[in-house]
Amino acid sequence: MKFKKDLYKLDSDNNFYKASEIVNEYKKANPNSNVISLGIGDVYFPISKYVAKEMNAAIKKQTTPDFIGYGNYFGIQELRKAIRDNEYKDFDIEEIYVSDGTKSDCGNILELLENDALIGIPSITYPIYKNTCFSLGRKFEIIKSDDNFIPLIPKKHFDCIILCSPNNPTGINYSKEVLKKWIDYAKKEDCLIIYDNVYFSFINDGVKSIYEIDGAKEVAIELRSFSKHVSFTGIRCSYFVIPNQLHKDINIYWRLRTVNRFNGASYIAQVGALASFNDKVKKEIDKNIKYYKDNASILKTSFIDLGYEVFGGNDAPYLWVKCKDGYNSFDMAMYFLNTYEIVIVPGSIFGKDGDNYFRISALGRREDILKAIERIRKHESKAN
Ligand code: PLP
């Protein structure tokens, strides 16, 4: 059997699964432990009751002869329209696609490119881009970042660049100036930008969408998800924009690809996603986002107080923290687990250059965050 050798290159010792296995082993060995996770990328708030009600009605509809089956390859029209009206007023509904998660979308979009296309992936970023390239056998190279974790414009040609902003794990939202340089590069090199923007709802005053920058429609596909702000991590619904200006036939290609490779996102999930644009739900979402942002600000101030160098946390629910005392990131994570019973995410999971850092998340419960900080403080003051 001719199994793909590149699958073996997926780093089994340096990923989220391995990190969570270590925590599970610790809990098994210490049954009375009280572990707090600052590592999670999952959300604390449940889905809105109104959204759930609409989804229930959608399930009921499935029990009648009016049930919705195959056919919504690109998303139900009402949802595509709501996305356009709320977030992408400059676009045509037909340029907007609904899907089942940005984790799959960021790999699926690569099907627009020839197999020998060279893909550029920044040195510290969401690890799925690299691992997807491995799994699909796509050609990729890592792009170095500067001291502020901004990927440097390459001196060579790439056919595609995957940018993530606000960034997971650094929590940094790229500025207008940074994005302009990338768009100029992409235009000069005839290079596609895949812009993973799943944390857009956490942005304060900065660039909320790459399409705010002149020329972006000619080079960029922007990806968003309902996972974080609508708490759809377990429901699965995402969306993206393929501007007609990228190429005269680009949306024809994508539709042809999609009717042959995808039967559409779950109807029930899409009805829920549509309900999230209800005015009352939007207010609830704003409140939840504020809660997470307040978490981030408490974490940031506290870790700085504790003597850590902290990045991000302003425009994203993640803080990127420099390891102390010469620890590398896995050793630091072990130290946090064994000393404080706190889970953090080792930075090396996001790329070799992340090995002196760790990621903490503000998406958790306030009480847990306060308890975690108190624990570290108590321990540090005893140690001194
Ligand atoms: N993109 C980034 C940058 C993420 O951090 C995540 C999840 O943590 C995803 C995509 C996954 O999104 P989805 O739940 O829509 O698959």
mmCIF file of C-alpha atoms and ligand atoms in Angstrom:
data_model
loop_
_atom_site.group_PDB
_atom_site.id
_atom_site.type_symbol
_atom_site.label_atom_id
_atom_site.label_comp_id
_atom_site.label_asym_id
_atom_site.label_seq_id
_atom_site.Cartn_x
_atom_site.Cartn_y
_atom_site.Cartn_z
ATOM 1 C CA MET A 1 0.000 0.000 0.000
ATOM 2 C CA LYS A 2 1.401 3.350 -0.987
ATOM 3 C CA PHE A 3 0.734 5.454 2.115
ATOM 4 C CA LYS A 4 1.954 9.021 2.070
ATOM 5 C CA LYS A 5 5.350 9.310 3.751
ATOM 6 C CA ASP A 6 4.852 12.979 4.577
ATOM 7 C CA LEU A 7 2.175 12.037 7.119
ATOM 8 C CA TYR A 8 4.997 10.648 9.260
ATOM 9 C CA LYS A 9 6.592 14.088 9.267
ATOM 10 C CA LEU A 10 3.682 15.455 11.333
ATOM 11 C CA ASP A 11 5.368 16.219 14.603
ATOM 12 C CA SER A 12 3.776 13.848 17.104
ATOM 13 C CA ASP A 13 5.806 15.181 20.046
ATOM 14 C CA ASN A 14 5.108 18.835 19.535
ATOM 15 C CA ASN A 15 1.424 19.506 19.188
ATOM 16 C CA PHE A 16 -1.706 20.336 21.190
ATOM 17 C CA TYR A 17 -2.581 16.665 21.537
ATOM 18 C CA LYS A 18 0.793 15.833 23.102
ATOM 19 C CA ALA A 19 0.517 18.828 25.459
ATOM 20 C CA SER A 20 -2.950 17.712 26.593
ATOM 21 C CA GLU A 21 -1.729 14.114 27.058
ATOM 22 C CA ILE A 22 0.935 15.388 29.482
ATOM 23 C CA VAL A 23 -1.781 17.189 31.480
ATOM 24 C CA ASN A 24 -3.992 14.062 31.516
ATOM 25 C CA GLU A 25 -1.081 11.945 32.736
ATOM 26 C CA TYR A 26 -0.438 14.478 35.510
ATOM 27 C CA LYS A 27 -4.096 14.368 36.578
ATOM 28 C CA LYS A 28 -4.055 10.556 36.609
ATOM 29 C CA ALA A 29 -0.906 10.480 38.722
ATOM 30 C CA ASN A 30 -2.303 13.163 41.063
ATOM 31 C CA PRO A 31 -5.995 12.358 41.519
ATOM 32 C CA ASN A 32 -6.429 15.101 44.144
ATOM 33 C CA SER A 33 -4.920 17.805 41.946
ATOM 34 C CA ASN A 34 -6.815 20.955 41.052
ATOM 35 C CA VAL A 35 -5.476 21.845 37.623
ATOM 36 C CA ILE A 36 -6.500 25.183 36.061
ATOM 37 C CA SER A 37 -6.126 25.607 32.318
ATOM 38 C CA LEU A 38 -4.886 28.864 30.865
ATOM 39 C CA GLY A 39 -4.137 26.925 27.713
ATOM 40 C CA ILE A 40 -7.520 26.459 26.147
ATOM 41 C CA GLY A 41 -8.475 27.925 22.781
ATOM 42 C CA ASP A 42 -12.051 26.807 23.407
ATOM 43 C CA VAL A 43 -14.648 29.295 24.604
ATOM 44 C CA TYR A 44 -16.253 29.603 28.060
ATOM 45 C CA PHE A 45 -19.674 31.028 27.119
ATOM 46 C CA PRO A 46 -22.343 28.657 25.793
ATOM 47 C CA ILE A 47 -24.244 29.480 22.606
ATOM 48 C CA SER A 48 -27.025 32.037 22.930
ATOM 49 C CA LYS A 49 -30.459 30.686 23.914
ATOM 50 C CA TYR A 50 -32.034 32.419 20.893
ATOM 51 C CA VAL A 51 -29.529 30.745 18.556
ATOM 52 C CA ALA A 52 -30.292 27.376 20.177
ATOM 53 C CA LYS A 53 -34.041 27.998 19.763
ATOM 54 C CA GLU A 54 -33.631 28.685 16.051
ATOM 55 C CA MET A 55 -31.491 25.573 15.680
ATOM 56 C CA ASN A 56 -34.174 23.532 17.429
ATOM 57 C CA ALA A 57 -36.740 24.858 14.962
ATOM 58 C CA ALA A 58 -34.373 23.862 12.132
ATOM 59 C CA ILE A 59 -34.159 20.334 13.550
ATOM 60 C CA LYS A 60 -37.958 20.198 13.723
ATOM 61 C CA LYS A 61 -38.177 21.269 10.095
ATOM 62 C CA GLN A 62 -35.973 18.301 9.236
ATOM 63 C CA THR A 63 -38.728 16.011 10.591
ATOM 64 C CA THR A 64 -41.280 17.275 8.038
ATOM 65 C CA PRO A 65 -41.479 16.771 4.273
ATOM 66 C CA ASP A 66 -40.075 20.331 3.953
ATOM 67 C CA PHE A 67 -36.745 19.113 5.277
ATOM 68 C CA ILE A 68 -33.574 20.560 3.820
ATOM 69 C CA GLY A 69 -31.177 18.035 2.334
ATOM 70 C CA TYR A 70 -28.393 18.331 -0.232
ATOM 71 C CA GLY A 71 -27.952 21.396 -2.360
ATOM 72 C CA ASN A 72 -26.546 24.257 -0.345
ATOM 73 C CA TYR A 73 -23.005 23.815 -1.537
ATOM 74 C CA PHE A 74 -21.988 27.429 -0.909
ATOM 75 C CA GLY A 75 -24.209 28.178 2.087
ATOM 76 C CA ILE A 76 -27.884 29.042 2.522
ATOM 77 C CA GLN A 77 -28.640 32.278 0.727
ATOM 78 C CA GLU A 78 -30.088 34.084 3.804
ATOM 79 C CA LEU A 79 -26.879 33.430 5.743
ATOM 80 C CA ARG A 80 -24.633 34.560 2.878
ATOM 81 C CA LYS A 81 -26.758 37.700 2.636
ATOM 82 C CA ALA A 82 -26.556 38.345 6.409
ATOM 83 C CA ILE A 83 -22.756 37.968 6.285
ATOM 84 C CA ARG A 84 -22.597 40.352 3.339
ATOM 85 C CA ASP A 85 -24.927 42.934 4.946
ATOM 86 C CA ASN A 86 -23.215 42.832 8.344
ATOM 87 C CA GLU A 87 -19.550 42.396 7.491
ATOM 88 C CA TYR A 88 -18.830 42.596 3.763
ATOM 89 C CA LYS A 89 -21.012 45.369 2.328
ATOM 90 C CA ASP A 90 -18.611 45.930 -0.596
ATOM 91 C CA PHE A 91 -19.021 42.390 -1.869
ATOM 92 C CA ASP A 92 -21.515 40.433 -3.873
ATOM 93 C CA ILE A 93 -23.317 37.576 -2.081
ATOM 94 C CA GLU A 94 -21.852 35.201 -4.668
ATOM 95 C CA GLU A 95 -18.327 36.031 -3.478
ATOM 96 C CA ILE A 96 -19.161 34.730 0.026
ATOM 97 C CA TYR A 97 -19.042 31.034 0.930
ATOM 98 C CA VAL A 98 -20.205 29.239 4.072
ATOM 99 C CA SER A 99 -18.311 26.216 5.273
ATOM 100 C CA ASP A 100 -17.732 23.938 8.265
ATOM 101 C CA GLY A 101 -14.697 25.454 9.960
ATOM 102 C CA THR A 102 -11.656 27.576 9.216
ATOM 103 C CA LYS A 103 -9.385 24.712 10.231
ATOM 104 C CA SER A 104 -10.509 22.866 7.098
ATOM 105 C CA ASP A 105 -10.986 26.014 4.981
ATOM 106 C CA CYS A 106 -7.345 27.110 5.286
ATOM 107 C CA GLY A 107 -6.300 23.811 3.708
ATOM 108 C CA ASN A 108 -9.195 23.458 1.264
ATOM 109 C CA ILE A 109 -8.506 26.843 -0.326
ATOM 110 C CA LEU A 110 -5.112 25.493 -1.406
ATOM 111 C CA GLU A 111 -7.048 23.388 -3.937
ATOM 112 C CA LEU A 112 -7.238 26.569 -6.009
ATOM 113 C CA LEU A 113 -3.485 26.307 -6.559
ATOM 114 C CA GLU A 114 -1.361 23.955 -8.632
ATOM 115 C CA ASN A 115 0.273 21.157 -6.629
ATOM 116 C CA ASP A 116 3.734 22.623 -7.152
ATOM 117 C CA ALA A 117 2.750 26.084 -5.835
ATOM 118 C CA LEU A 118 5.157 27.270 -3.145
ATOM 119 C CA ILE A 119 3.363 28.296 0.050
ATOM 120 C CA GLY A 120 4.918 30.665 2.603
ATOM 121 C CA ILE A 121 4.089 30.179 6.278
ATOM 122 C CA PRO A 122 5.271 32.626 8.971
ATOM 123 C CA SER A 123 7.661 31.217 11.588
ATOM 124 C CA ILE A 124 5.288 31.655 14.558
ATOM 125 C CA THR A 125 1.676 30.961 13.689
ATOM 126 C CA TYR A 126 -1.315 28.601 13.924
ATOM 127 C CA PRO A 127 0.436 25.235 13.366
ATOM 128 C CA ILE A 128 -2.368 23.793 11.245
ATOM 129 C CA TYR A 129 -1.143 25.629 8.109
ATOM 130 C CA LYS A 130 2.163 23.769 8.165
ATOM 131 C CA ASN A 131 0.628 20.469 9.206
ATOM 132 C CA THR A 132 -2.034 20.749 6.494
ATOM 133 C CA CYS A 133 0.714 21.284 3.912
ATOM 134 C CA PHE A 134 2.456 18.155 5.217
ATOM 135 C CA SER A 135 -0.759 16.151 5.102
ATOM 136 C CA LEU A 136 -1.600 17.278 1.571
ATOM 137 C CA GLY A 137 1.982 16.986 0.333
ATOM 138 C CA ARG A 138 2.103 20.680 -0.605
ATOM 139 C CA LYS A 139 5.392 22.585 -0.986
ATOM 140 C CA PHE A 140 5.980 25.133 1.745
ATOM 141 C CA GLU A 141 8.729 27.197 3.342
ATOM 142 C CA ILE A 142 8.859 29.027 6.635
ATOM 143 C CA ILE A 143 9.094 32.830 6.522
ATOM 144 C CA LYS A 144 11.149 34.508 9.251
ATOM 145 C CA SER A 145 9.557 37.111 11.509
ATOM 146 C CA ASP A 146 11.042 40.272 13.016
ATOM 147 C CA ASP A 147 11.520 40.930 16.759
ATOM 148 C CA ASN A 148 7.878 42.016 17.009
ATOM 149 C CA PHE A 149 6.678 38.705 15.505
ATOM 150 C CA ILE A 150 5.724 40.345 12.203
ATOM 151 C CA PRO A 151 6.582 38.112 9.210
ATOM 152 C CA LEU A 152 9.295 39.643 7.033
ATOM 153 C CA ILE A 153 8.595 40.278 3.352
ATOM 154 C CA PRO A 154 10.497 37.515 1.515
ATOM 155 C CA LYS A 155 13.194 38.261 -1.037
ATOM 156 C CA LYS A 156 12.038 35.358 -3.212
ATOM 157 C CA HIS A 157 8.869 34.333 -4.999
ATOM 158 C CA PHE A 158 6.005 32.559 -3.230
ATOM 159 C CA ASP A 159 2.755 31.542 -4.926
ATOM 160 C CA CYS A 160 0.766 31.832 -1.726
ATOM 161 C CA ILE A 161 1.255 33.265 1.767
ATOM 162 C CA ILE A 162 -0.891 32.357 4.755
ATOM 163 C CA LEU A 163 -1.216 35.247 7.205
ATOM 164 C CA CYS A 164 -3.071 35.038 10.507
ATOM 165 C CA SER A 165 -4.211 38.308 12.049
ATOM 166 C CA PRO A 166 -5.052 38.838 14.862
ATOM 167 C CA ASN A 167 -2.437 36.198 15.319
ATOM 168 C CA ASN A 168 -2.678 32.926 17.127
ATOM 169 C CA PRO A 169 -0.512 32.629 19.251
ATOM 170 C CA THR A 170 1.072 36.096 19.547
ATOM 171 C CA GLY A 171 -2.227 37.978 19.881
ATOM 172 C CA ILE A 172 -0.899 40.698 17.578
ATOM 173 C CA ASN A 173 -3.099 42.349 14.941
ATOM 174 C CA TYR A 174 -1.106 43.435 11.877
ATOM 175 C CA SER A 175 -1.150 47.162 11.153
ATOM 176 C CA LYS A 176 -2.246 48.891 7.963
ATOM 177 C CA GLU A 177 1.417 49.531 7.065
ATOM 178 C CA VAL A 178 2.391 45.866 7.493
ATOM 179 C CA LEU A 179 -0.564 44.664 5.424
ATOM 180 C CA LYS A 180 0.075 47.229 2.692
ATOM 181 C CA LYS A 181 3.607 45.855 2.292
ATOM 182 C CA TRP A 182 2.239 42.316 2.010
ATOM 183 C CA ILE A 183 -0.354 43.363 -0.554
ATOM 184 C CA ASP A 184 2.323 45.143 -2.599
ATOM 185 C CA TYR A 185 4.487 42.023 -2.442
ATOM 186 C CA ALA A 186 1.559 39.798 -3.453
ATOM 187 C CA LYS A 187 0.732 42.037 -6.418
ATOM 188 C CA LYS A 188 4.339 42.161 -7.585
ATOM 189 C CA GLU A 189 4.805 38.399 -7.247
ATOM 190 C CA ASP A 190 1.315 37.366 -8.391
ATOM 191 C CA CYS A 191 0.941 35.639 -5.033
ATOM 192 C CA LEU A 192 -2.301 34.695 -3.258
ATOM 193 C CA ILE A 193 -2.737 35.816 0.366
ATOM 194 C CA ILE A 194 -4.879 33.568 2.540
ATOM 195 C CA TYR A 195 -5.854 35.811 5.444
ATOM 196 C CA ASP A 196 -7.040 33.930 8.521
ATOM 197 C CA ASN A 197 -9.098 36.493 10.401
ATOM 198 C CA VAL A 198 -11.006 34.244 12.846
ATOM 199 C CA TYR A 199 -10.303 36.599 15.770
ATOM 200 C CA PHE A 200 -11.628 39.725 13.983
ATOM 201 C CA SER A 201 -14.275 40.364 16.658
ATOM 202 C CA PHE A 202 -11.576 40.959 19.294
ATOM 203 C CA ILE A 203 -9.934 43.847 17.420
ATOM 204 C CA ASN A 204 -10.135 47.257 19.104
ATOM 205 C CA ASP A 205 -9.169 50.069 16.721
ATOM 206 C CA GLY A 206 -6.879 48.389 14.213
ATOM 207 C CA VAL A 207 -7.508 46.888 10.786
ATOM 208 C CA LYS A 208 -10.555 44.600 11.093
ATOM 209 C CA SER A 209 -10.413 43.110 7.615
ATOM 210 C CA ILE A 210 -7.628 42.943 5.011
ATOM 211 C CA TYR A 211 -10.086 44.461 2.508
ATOM 212 C CA GLU A 212 -9.748 47.795 4.324
ATOM 213 C CA ILE A 213 -6.375 48.065 2.542
ATOM 214 C CA ASP A 214 -6.257 49.211 -1.101
ATOM 215 C CA GLY A 215 -5.515 46.425 -3.527
ATOM 216 C CA ALA A 216 -6.435 43.574 -1.133
ATOM 217 C CA LYS A 217 -9.374 42.447 -3.274
ATOM 218 C CA GLU A 218 -6.918 41.676 -6.068
ATOM 219 C CA VAL A 219 -4.826 39.277 -3.977
ATOM 220 C CA ALA A 220 -6.522 38.116 -0.778
ATOM 221 C CA ILE A 221 -9.048 35.536 0.391
ATOM 222 C CA GLU A 222 -10.246 36.290 3.922
ATOM 223 C CA LEU A 223 -11.393 33.522 6.271
ATOM 224 C CA ARG A 224 -13.655 33.959 9.302
ATOM 225 C CA SER A 225 -15.459 31.614 11.661
ATOM 226 C CA PHE A 226 -18.439 31.532 14.015
ATOM 227 C CA SER A 227 -16.367 29.433 16.430
ATOM 228 C CA LYS A 228 -15.029 32.058 18.792
ATOM 229 C CA HIS A 229 -17.545 34.903 19.043
ATOM 230 C CA VAL A 230 -20.732 32.815 18.574
ATOM 231 C CA SER A 231 -19.288 29.874 20.602
ATOM 232 C CA PHE A 232 -19.658 27.520 17.632
ATOM 233 C CA THR A 233 -16.466 25.551 18.363
ATOM 234 C CA GLY A 234 -18.536 22.338 18.566
ATOM 235 C CA ILE A 235 -21.244 23.301 16.068
ATOM 236 C CA ARG A 236 -18.912 24.020 13.129
ATOM 237 C CA CYS A 237 -19.630 26.905 10.774
ATOM 238 C CA SER A 238 -17.259 29.274 8.997
ATOM 239 C CA TYR A 239 -17.197 31.551 5.969
ATOM 240 C CA PHE A 240 -14.810 33.207 3.557
ATOM 241 C CA VAL A 241 -14.675 35.736 0.766
ATOM 242 C CA ILE A 242 -13.228 35.083 -2.686
ATOM 243 C CA PRO A 243 -13.262 38.460 -4.464
ATOM 244 C CA ASN A 244 -14.041 38.432 -8.184
ATOM 245 C CA GLN A 245 -11.123 40.816 -8.618
ATOM 246 C CA LEU A 246 -8.611 38.054 -7.776
ATOM 247 C CA HIS A 247 -9.068 36.554 -11.234
ATOM 248 C CA LYS A 248 -11.898 36.751 -13.769
ATOM 249 C CA ASP A 249 -12.736 33.043 -13.412
ATOM 250 C CA ILE A 250 -11.798 32.449 -9.789
ATOM 251 C CA ASN A 251 -15.339 32.027 -8.495
ATOM 252 C CA ILE A 252 -16.272 29.776 -11.396
ATOM 253 C CA TYR A 253 -13.305 27.531 -10.509
ATOM 254 C CA TRP A 254 -14.179 27.557 -6.822
ATOM 255 C CA ARG A 255 -17.829 26.679 -7.435
ATOM 256 C CA LEU A 256 -16.819 23.822 -9.751
ATOM 257 C CA ARG A 257 -14.374 22.601 -7.161
ATOM 258 C CA THR A 258 -16.929 22.897 -4.378
ATOM 259 C CA VAL A 259 -19.886 21.119 -5.978
ATOM 260 C CA ASN A 260 -17.540 18.204 -6.568
ATOM 261 C CA ARG A 261 -15.788 18.192 -3.196
ATOM 262 C CA PHE A 262 -18.254 19.445 -0.565
ATOM 263 C CA ASN A 263 -21.942 19.002 0.178
ATOM 264 C CA GLY A 264 -22.263 22.201 2.183
ATOM 265 C CA ALA A 265 -22.158 23.046 5.882
ATOM 266 C CA SER A 266 -24.790 21.529 8.182
ATOM 267 C CA TYR A 267 -28.165 23.206 7.615
ATOM 268 C CA ILE A 268 -28.798 23.311 11.373
ATOM 269 C CA ALA A 269 -25.454 24.989 12.052
ATOM 270 C CA GLN A 270 -26.172 27.552 9.324
ATOM 271 C CA VAL A 271 -29.570 28.413 10.800
ATOM 272 C CA GLY A 272 -27.792 28.984 14.125
ATOM 273 C CA ALA A 273 -25.169 31.129 12.445
ATOM 274 C CA LEU A 274 -27.909 33.182 10.789
ATOM 275 C CA ALA A 275 -29.592 33.712 14.184
ATOM 276 C CA SER A 276 -26.323 35.154 15.525
ATOM 277 C CA PHE A 277 -26.991 38.267 13.401
ATOM 278 C CA ASN A 278 -30.140 39.004 15.422
ATOM 279 C CA ASP A 279 -29.746 42.389 17.183
ATOM 280 C CA LYS A 280 -30.227 40.966 20.682
ATOM 281 C CA VAL A 281 -27.711 38.172 20.041
ATOM 282 C CA LYS A 282 -25.219 40.693 18.690
ATOM 283 C CA LYS A 283 -25.463 42.541 22.019
ATOM 284 C CA GLU A 284 -24.896 39.290 23.941
ATOM 285 C CA ILE A 285 -21.868 38.542 21.768
ATOM 286 C CA ASP A 286 -20.450 42.036 22.421
ATOM 287 C CA LYS A 287 -20.848 41.421 26.158
ATOM 288 C CA ASN A 288 -19.062 38.068 25.946
ATOM 289 C CA ILE A 289 -16.214 39.558 23.924
ATOM 290 C CA LYS A 290 -15.833 42.326 26.505
ATOM 291 C CA TYR A 291 -15.629 39.676 29.249
ATOM 292 C CA TYR A 292 -12.822 37.868 27.378
ATOM 293 C CA LYS A 293 -11.047 41.161 26.733
ATOM 294 C CA ASP A 294 -11.243 42.040 30.423
ATOM 295 C CA ASN A 295 -9.779 38.588 31.165
ATOM 296 C CA ALA A 296 -6.942 39.379 28.776
ATOM 297 C CA SER A 297 -6.259 42.699 30.413
ATOM 298 C CA ILE A 298 -6.237 41.118 33.933
ATOM 299 C CA LEU A 299 -3.847 38.424 32.702
ATOM 300 C CA LYS A 300 -1.598 40.937 30.991
ATOM 301 C CA THR A 301 -1.274 43.247 33.995
ATOM 302 C CA SER A 302 -0.764 40.324 36.369
ATOM 303 C CA PHE A 303 1.912 38.559 34.320
ATOM 304 C CA ILE A 304 3.774 41.839 33.839
ATOM 305 C CA ASP A 305 3.573 42.356 37.642
ATOM 306 C CA LEU A 306 5.004 38.884 38.085
ATOM 307 C CA GLY A 307 8.021 39.931 36.024
ATOM 308 C CA TYR A 308 7.138 38.372 32.671
ATOM 309 C CA GLU A 309 7.532 40.040 29.299
ATOM 310 C CA VAL A 310 4.077 39.898 27.694
ATOM 311 C CA PHE A 311 2.923 40.503 24.098
ATOM 312 C CA GLY A 312 -0.545 40.547 22.524
ATOM 313 C CA GLY A 313 -3.768 40.353 24.507
ATOM 314 C CA ASN A 314 -5.152 43.655 23.170
ATOM 315 C CA ASP A 315 -6.756 42.612 19.885
ATOM 316 C CA ALA A 316 -6.988 38.868 20.454
ATOM 317 C CA PRO A 317 -7.818 36.499 23.292
ATOM 318 C CA TYR A 318 -4.200 35.301 23.481
ATOM 319 C CA LEU A 319 -1.123 36.543 25.332
ATOM 320 C CA TRP A 320 2.339 35.564 24.229
ATOM 321 C CA VAL A 321 4.670 35.423 27.193
ATOM 322 C CA LYS A 322 8.456 35.121 27.272
ATOM 323 C CA CYS A 323 9.777 32.176 29.321
ATOM 324 C CA LYS A 324 11.775 33.058 32.412
ATOM 325 C CA ASP A 325 14.900 31.646 34.028
ATOM 326 C CA GLY A 326 16.315 30.106 30.851
ATOM 327 C CA TYR A 327 13.479 27.610 30.438
ATOM 328 C CA ASN A 328 12.491 26.462 26.981
ATOM 329 C CA SER A 329 8.770 26.364 26.324
ATOM 330 C CA PHE A 330 8.035 22.676 27.113
ATOM 331 C CA ASP A 331 10.123 22.875 30.328
ATOM 332 C CA MET A 332 8.286 26.061 31.283
ATOM 333 C CA ALA A 333 4.942 24.317 30.698
ATOM 334 C CA MET A 334 6.089 21.409 32.891
ATOM 335 C CA TYR A 335 7.216 23.893 35.561
ATOM 336 C CA PHE A 336 3.775 25.594 35.533
ATOM 337 C CA LEU A 337 2.030 22.232 35.750
ATOM 338 C CA ASN A 338 4.202 20.734 38.491
ATOM 339 C CA THR A 339 4.574 23.900 40.574
ATOM 340 C CA TYR A 340 1.258 25.739 40.156
ATOM 341 C CA GLU A 341 -0.990 23.072 38.610
ATOM 342 C CA ILE A 342 -1.623 25.518 35.760
ATOM 343 C CA VAL A 343 -1.728 24.588 32.077
ATOM 344 C CA ILE A 344 -0.048 26.869 29.531
ATOM 345 C CA VAL A 345 0.712 26.122 25.872
ATOM 346 C CA PRO A 346 4.399 25.713 24.960
ATOM 347 C CA GLY A 347 5.395 28.194 22.237
ATOM 348 C CA SER A 348 7.330 25.603 20.226
ATOM 349 C CA ILE A 349 3.966 24.155 19.122
ATOM 350 C CA PHE A 350 3.584 27.302 16.984
ATOM 351 C CA GLY A 351 7.026 27.008 15.362
ATOM 352 C CA LYS A 352 10.676 26.540 16.369
ATOM 353 C CA ASP A 353 11.075 30.309 16.874
ATOM 354 C CA GLY A 354 8.380 30.143 19.560
ATOM 355 C CA ASP A 355 10.479 27.987 21.856
ATOM 356 C CA ASN A 356 11.278 30.806 24.306
ATOM 357 C CA TYR A 357 7.606 31.693 24.744
ATOM 358 C CA PHE A 358 4.310 30.281 25.930
ATOM 359 C CA ARG A 359 0.692 31.129 25.111
ATOM 360 C CA ILE A 360 -2.048 31.826 27.602
ATOM 361 C CA SER A 361 -5.684 32.204 26.703
ATOM 362 C CA ALA A 362 -8.270 34.688 27.949
ATOM 363 C CA LEU A 363 -11.221 32.598 26.707
ATOM 364 C CA GLY A 364 -11.747 30.923 30.084
ATOM 365 C CA ARG A 365 -13.800 31.608 33.217
ATOM 366 C CA ARG A 366 -12.893 34.732 35.224
ATOM 367 C CA GLU A 367 -12.805 32.854 38.559
ATOM 368 C CA ASP A 368 -10.273 30.354 37.177
ATOM 369 C CA ILE A 369 -8.081 33.111 35.827
ATOM 370 C CA LEU A 370 -8.091 34.967 39.145
ATOM 371 C CA LYS A 371 -7.416 31.735 41.032
ATOM 372 C CA ALA A 372 -4.486 30.917 38.728
ATOM 373 C CA ILE A 373 -2.918 34.333 39.208
ATOM 374 C CA GLU A 374 -3.361 34.095 42.978
ATOM 375 C CA ARG A 375 -1.661 30.701 42.997
ATOM 376 C CA ILE A 376 1.389 31.981 41.103
ATOM 377 C CA ARG A 377 1.588 35.083 43.326
ATOM 378 C CA LYS A 378 1.403 33.059 46.542
ATOM 379 C CA HIS A 379 4.056 30.653 45.364
ATOM 380 C CA GLU A 380 6.393 33.399 44.148
ATOM 381 C CA SER A 381 6.091 35.369 47.392
ATOM 382 C CA LYS A 382 6.845 32.201 49.420
ATOM 383 C CA ALA A 383 9.844 31.471 47.199
ATOM 384 C CA ASN A 384 11.212 34.963 47.801
HETATM 385 N N1 PLP B 1 -7.659 29.656 12.619
HETATM 386 C C1 PLP B 1 -7.047 30.008 13.757
HETATM 387 C C2 PLP B 1 -5.990 31.045 13.715
HETATM 388 C C3 PLP B 1 -7.402 29.432 14.985
HETATM 389 O O1 PLP B 1 -6.770 29.798 16.093
HETATM 390 C C4 PLP B 1 -8.427 28.467 15.006
HETATM 391 C C5 PLP B 1 -8.835 27.796 16.257
HETATM 392 O O2 PLP B 1 -8.324 27.935 17.322
HETATM 393 C C6 PLP B 1 -9.029 28.123 13.802
HETATM 394 C C7 PLP B 1 -8.627 28.732 12.624
HETATM 395 C C8 PLP B 1 -10.093 27.077 13.751
HETATM 396 O O3 PLP B 1 -11.323 27.633 13.494
HETATM 397 P P1 PLP B 1 -12.624 26.712 13.295
HETATM 398 O O4 PLP B 1 -13.133 26.362 14.653
HETATM 399 O O5 PLP B 1 -13.552 27.554 12.490
HETATM 400 O O6 PLP B 1 -12.190 25.493 12.532
#
